[in-house]
Amino acid sequence: MACEQRRRSSMVLNLTPLIDIVFLLLIFFMLTSRFIEEQQIPVDLPDARISGETRDDAFVQVTLTPDGRILVAGEEVPLEALEQRLRQALKTGGRRFVRLRGDEGARFGLGVQVIDAARNAGAASVDILTERP
């Protein structure tokens, strides 16, 4: 009886070419991708100390309610008419500043739209009012 010898082949998978291809693809995508910087809204952060008092009549106060209403000096204004209303309010009495009072439950996007409208209406600055902790 002839004994058959089984060939045991050791299957070794060479991963070197695969790793080379992965690194080449990684380098390719890193070099060809564009890095886009997000547009940011410039925000002037206030100091912690109290500065000189400002006249209350130098400001136009805008209030955001949790249900999405916008109030300019206590009067409800639709978002579409906000810029025009702010332009009128800033012209009367030599006002140059806008104070934004937003409820904690108000939408952030609505606040950004109000800031944009105030800038377009010609406000020198937009202050965001908060409560002290």
PDB file of C-alpha atoms in Angstrom:
ATOM      1  CA  MET A   1       0.000   0.000   0.000  1.00  0.00           C
ATOM      2  CA  ALA A   2       1.410   3.223  -1.011  1.00  0.00           C
ATOM      3  CA  CYS A   3       1.093   6.008   1.432  1.00  0.00           C
ATOM      4  CA  GLU A   4      -0.012   9.188  -0.063  1.00  0.00           C
ATOM      5  CA  GLN A   5       1.523  12.191   1.395  1.00  0.00           C
ATOM      6  CA  ARG A   6      -0.757  15.065   1.666  1.00  0.00           C
ATOM      7  CA  ARG A   7       0.731  18.343   0.783  1.00  0.00           C
ATOM      8  CA  ARG A   8       0.077  20.822   3.401  1.00  0.00           C
ATOM      9  CA  SER A   9       0.259  24.138   1.806  1.00  0.00           C
ATOM     10  CA  SER A  10       0.500  26.962   4.171  1.00  0.00           C
ATOM     11  CA  MET A  11      -1.745  29.688   2.888  1.00  0.00           C
ATOM     12  CA  VAL A  12      -0.119  32.945   3.834  1.00  0.00           C
ATOM     13  CA  LEU A  13      -1.910  36.013   2.664  1.00  0.00           C
ATOM     14  CA  ASN A  14       0.500  38.798   1.831  1.00  0.00           C
ATOM     15  CA  LEU A  15      -1.151  42.063   2.920  1.00  0.00           C
ATOM     16  CA  THR A  16       1.654  44.380   1.872  1.00  0.00           C
ATOM     17  CA  PRO A  17       0.185  45.291  -1.566  1.00  0.00           C
ATOM     18  CA  LEU A  18      -3.234  45.867  -0.010  1.00  0.00           C
ATOM     19  CA  ILE A  19      -1.807  48.200   2.626  1.00  0.00           C
ATOM     20  CA  ASP A  20       0.151  50.059  -0.063  1.00  0.00           C
ATOM     21  CA  ILE A  21      -3.007  50.638  -2.100  1.00  0.00           C
ATOM     22  CA  VAL A  22      -4.953  51.824   0.966  1.00  0.00           C
ATOM     23  CA  PHE A  23      -2.256  54.353   1.840  1.00  0.00           C
ATOM     24  CA  LEU A  24      -2.060  55.563  -1.767  1.00  0.00           C
ATOM     25  CA  LEU A  25      -5.827  56.102  -1.807  1.00  0.00           C
ATOM     26  CA  LEU A  26      -5.666  57.900   1.525  1.00  0.00           C
ATOM     27  CA  ILE A  27      -2.942  60.234   0.269  1.00  0.00           C
ATOM     28  CA  PHE A  28      -4.828  60.804  -2.991  1.00  0.00           C
ATOM     29  CA  PHE A  29      -8.042  61.831  -1.219  1.00  0.00           C
ATOM     30  CA  MET A  30      -6.173  64.014   1.256  1.00  0.00           C
ATOM     31  CA  LEU A  31      -4.435  65.899  -1.538  1.00  0.00           C
ATOM     32  CA  THR A  32      -7.456  66.289  -3.797  1.00  0.00           C
ATOM     33  CA  SER A  33     -10.037  67.259  -1.183  1.00  0.00           C
ATOM     34  CA  ARG A  34     -10.850  70.881  -0.563  1.00  0.00           C
ATOM     35  CA  PHE A  35     -10.953  72.183   2.952  1.00  0.00           C
ATOM     36  CA  ILE A  36     -13.815  74.648   3.249  1.00  0.00           C
ATOM     37  CA  GLU A  37     -13.822  77.100   6.104  1.00  0.00           C
ATOM     38  CA  GLU A  38     -17.264  77.770   7.506  1.00  0.00           C
ATOM     39  CA  GLN A  39     -18.538  81.293   7.299  1.00  0.00           C
ATOM     40  CA  GLN A  40     -18.718  82.762  10.727  1.00  0.00           C
ATOM     41  CA  ILE A  41     -20.685  85.570  12.201  1.00  0.00           C
ATOM     42  CA  PRO A  42     -18.337  87.980  13.959  1.00  0.00           C
ATOM     43  CA  VAL A  43     -19.295  88.280  17.609  1.00  0.00           C
ATOM     44  CA  ASP A  44     -17.843  90.854  19.987  1.00  0.00           C
ATOM     45  CA  LEU A  45     -17.713  89.298  23.420  1.00  0.00           C
ATOM     46  CA  PRO A  46     -18.381  91.684  26.297  1.00  0.00           C
ATOM     47  CA  ASP A  47     -15.985  92.235  29.157  1.00  0.00           C
ATOM     48  CA  ALA A  48     -16.903  90.970  32.595  1.00  0.00           C
ATOM     49  CA  ARG A  49     -16.734  94.417  34.156  1.00  0.00           C
ATOM     50  CA  ILE A  50     -19.403  97.077  33.862  1.00  0.00           C
ATOM     51  CA  SER A  51     -18.647  99.706  31.260  1.00  0.00           C
ATOM     52  CA  GLY A  52     -20.036 103.210  31.029  1.00  0.00           C
ATOM     53  CA  GLU A  53     -23.784 103.544  31.073  1.00  0.00           C
ATOM     54  CA  THR A  54     -25.519 103.808  27.740  1.00  0.00           C
ATOM     55  CA  ARG A  55     -28.733 105.679  27.164  1.00  0.00           C
ATOM     56  CA  ASP A  56     -31.722 103.389  26.791  1.00  0.00           C
ATOM     57  CA  ASP A  57     -33.061 105.505  23.947  1.00  0.00           C
ATOM     58  CA  ALA A  58     -29.935 104.729  21.865  1.00  0.00           C
ATOM     59  CA  PHE A  59     -31.134 101.143  21.387  1.00  0.00           C
ATOM     60  CA  VAL A  60     -33.852  99.415  19.428  1.00  0.00           C
ATOM     61  CA  GLN A  61     -34.931  96.365  21.381  1.00  0.00           C
ATOM     62  CA  VAL A  62     -35.838  93.181  19.486  1.00  0.00           C
ATOM     63  CA  THR A  63     -37.399  90.303  21.416  1.00  0.00           C
ATOM     64  CA  LEU A  64     -37.661  86.681  20.254  1.00  0.00           C
ATOM     65  CA  THR A  65     -40.380  84.594  21.854  1.00  0.00           C
ATOM     66  CA  PRO A  66     -40.329  80.800  22.211  1.00  0.00           C
ATOM     67  CA  ASP A  67     -43.173  80.468  19.699  1.00  0.00           C
ATOM     68  CA  GLY A  68     -41.153  82.283  16.988  1.00  0.00           C
ATOM     69  CA  ARG A  69     -42.670  85.765  17.172  1.00  0.00           C
ATOM     70  CA  ILE A  70     -40.437  88.822  16.710  1.00  0.00           C
ATOM     71  CA  LEU A  71     -41.200  91.978  18.677  1.00  0.00           C
ATOM     72  CA  VAL A  72     -39.558  95.309  17.837  1.00  0.00           C
ATOM     73  CA  ALA A  73     -40.022  97.781  20.694  1.00  0.00           C
ATOM     74  CA  GLY A  74     -42.959  95.691  21.898  1.00  0.00           C
ATOM     75  CA  GLU A  75     -44.692  95.579  18.505  1.00  0.00           C
ATOM     76  CA  GLU A  76     -44.955  92.268  16.616  1.00  0.00           C
ATOM     77  CA  VAL A  77     -43.238  92.332  13.223  1.00  0.00           C
ATOM     78  CA  PRO A  78     -43.116  89.534  10.612  1.00  0.00           C
ATOM     79  CA  LEU A  79     -39.636  88.377   9.589  1.00  0.00           C
ATOM     80  CA  GLU A  80     -40.146  89.625   6.017  1.00  0.00           C
ATOM     81  CA  ALA A  81     -40.740  93.203   7.221  1.00  0.00           C
ATOM     82  CA  LEU A  82     -38.121  93.149   9.990  1.00  0.00           C
ATOM     83  CA  GLU A  83     -35.279  94.796   8.075  1.00  0.00           C
ATOM     84  CA  GLN A  84     -37.468  97.700   6.928  1.00  0.00           C
ATOM     85  CA  ARG A  85     -38.928  98.141  10.439  1.00  0.00           C
ATOM     86  CA  LEU A  86     -35.441  98.162  11.984  1.00  0.00           C
ATOM     87  CA  ARG A  87     -34.257 100.686   9.394  1.00  0.00           C
ATOM     88  CA  GLN A  88     -37.135 103.001  10.371  1.00  0.00           C
ATOM     89  CA  ALA A  89     -36.552 102.497  14.102  1.00  0.00           C
ATOM     90  CA  LEU A  90     -32.818 103.195  13.774  1.00  0.00           C
ATOM     91  CA  LYS A  91     -33.459 106.457  11.909  1.00  0.00           C
ATOM     92  CA  THR A  92     -35.759 107.859  14.589  1.00  0.00           C
ATOM     93  CA  GLY A  93     -34.050 109.455  17.551  1.00  0.00           C
ATOM     94  CA  GLY A  94     -30.493 108.870  16.338  1.00  0.00           C
ATOM     95  CA  ARG A  95     -30.447 105.226  17.388  1.00  0.00           C
ATOM     96  CA  ARG A  96     -27.484 103.157  16.249  1.00  0.00           C
ATOM     97  CA  PHE A  97     -27.657  99.932  18.235  1.00  0.00           C
ATOM     98  CA  VAL A  98     -29.924  96.884  18.422  1.00  0.00           C
ATOM     99  CA  ARG A  99     -30.465  94.854  21.587  1.00  0.00           C
ATOM    100  CA  LEU A 100     -31.576  91.281  21.013  1.00  0.00           C
ATOM    101  CA  ARG A 101     -33.493  89.584  23.821  1.00  0.00           C
ATOM    102  CA  GLY A 102     -34.117  85.967  22.977  1.00  0.00           C
ATOM    103  CA  ASP A 103     -35.986  83.481  25.089  1.00  0.00           C
ATOM    104  CA  GLU A 104     -34.035  80.335  25.915  1.00  0.00           C
ATOM    105  CA  GLY A 105     -36.584  78.347  23.916  1.00  0.00           C
ATOM    106  CA  ALA A 106     -36.329  80.547  20.803  1.00  0.00           C
ATOM    107  CA  ARG A 107     -34.893  79.043  17.629  1.00  0.00           C
ATOM    108  CA  PHE A 108     -31.205  79.817  17.067  1.00  0.00           C
ATOM    109  CA  GLY A 109     -31.720  80.230  13.315  1.00  0.00           C
ATOM    110  CA  LEU A 110     -34.284  82.952  13.912  1.00  0.00           C
ATOM    111  CA  GLY A 111     -31.749  84.841  16.028  1.00  0.00           C
ATOM    112  CA  VAL A 112     -29.215  84.683  13.202  1.00  0.00           C
ATOM    113  CA  GLN A 113     -31.811  86.044  10.771  1.00  0.00           C
ATOM    114  CA  VAL A 114     -32.557  88.919  13.153  1.00  0.00           C
ATOM    115  CA  ILE A 115     -28.839  89.730  13.434  1.00  0.00           C
ATOM    116  CA  ASP A 116     -28.527  89.719   9.627  1.00  0.00           C
ATOM    117  CA  ALA A 117     -31.555  92.001   9.284  1.00  0.00           C
ATOM    118  CA  ALA A 118     -30.121  94.410  11.877  1.00  0.00           C
ATOM    119  CA  ARG A 119     -26.769  94.558  10.075  1.00  0.00           C
ATOM    120  CA  ASN A 120     -28.498  95.130   6.727  1.00  0.00           C
ATOM    121  CA  ALA A 121     -30.651  97.861   8.290  1.00  0.00           C
ATOM    122  CA  GLY A 122     -27.513  99.755   9.315  1.00  0.00           C
ATOM    123  CA  ALA A 123     -27.123  98.943  13.011  1.00  0.00           C
ATOM    124  CA  ALA A 124     -23.670  99.841  14.341  1.00  0.00           C
ATOM    125  CA  SER A 125     -23.764  96.822  16.652  1.00  0.00           C
ATOM    126  CA  VAL A 126     -26.096  94.104  17.835  1.00  0.00           C
ATOM    127  CA  ASP A 127     -25.993  93.266  21.541  1.00  0.00           C
ATOM    128  CA  ILE A 128     -27.367  89.954  22.751  1.00  0.00           C
ATOM    129  CA  LEU A 129     -28.829  90.287  26.225  1.00  0.00           C
ATOM    130  CA  THR A 130     -28.371  87.487  28.735  1.00  0.00           C
ATOM    131  CA  GLU A 131     -29.035  87.019  32.413  1.00  0.00           C
ATOM    132  CA  ARG A 132     -26.193  86.976  34.871  1.00  0.00           C
ATOM    133  CA  PRO A 133     -25.642  83.619  36.562  1.00  0.00           C
TER     134      PRO A 133
END
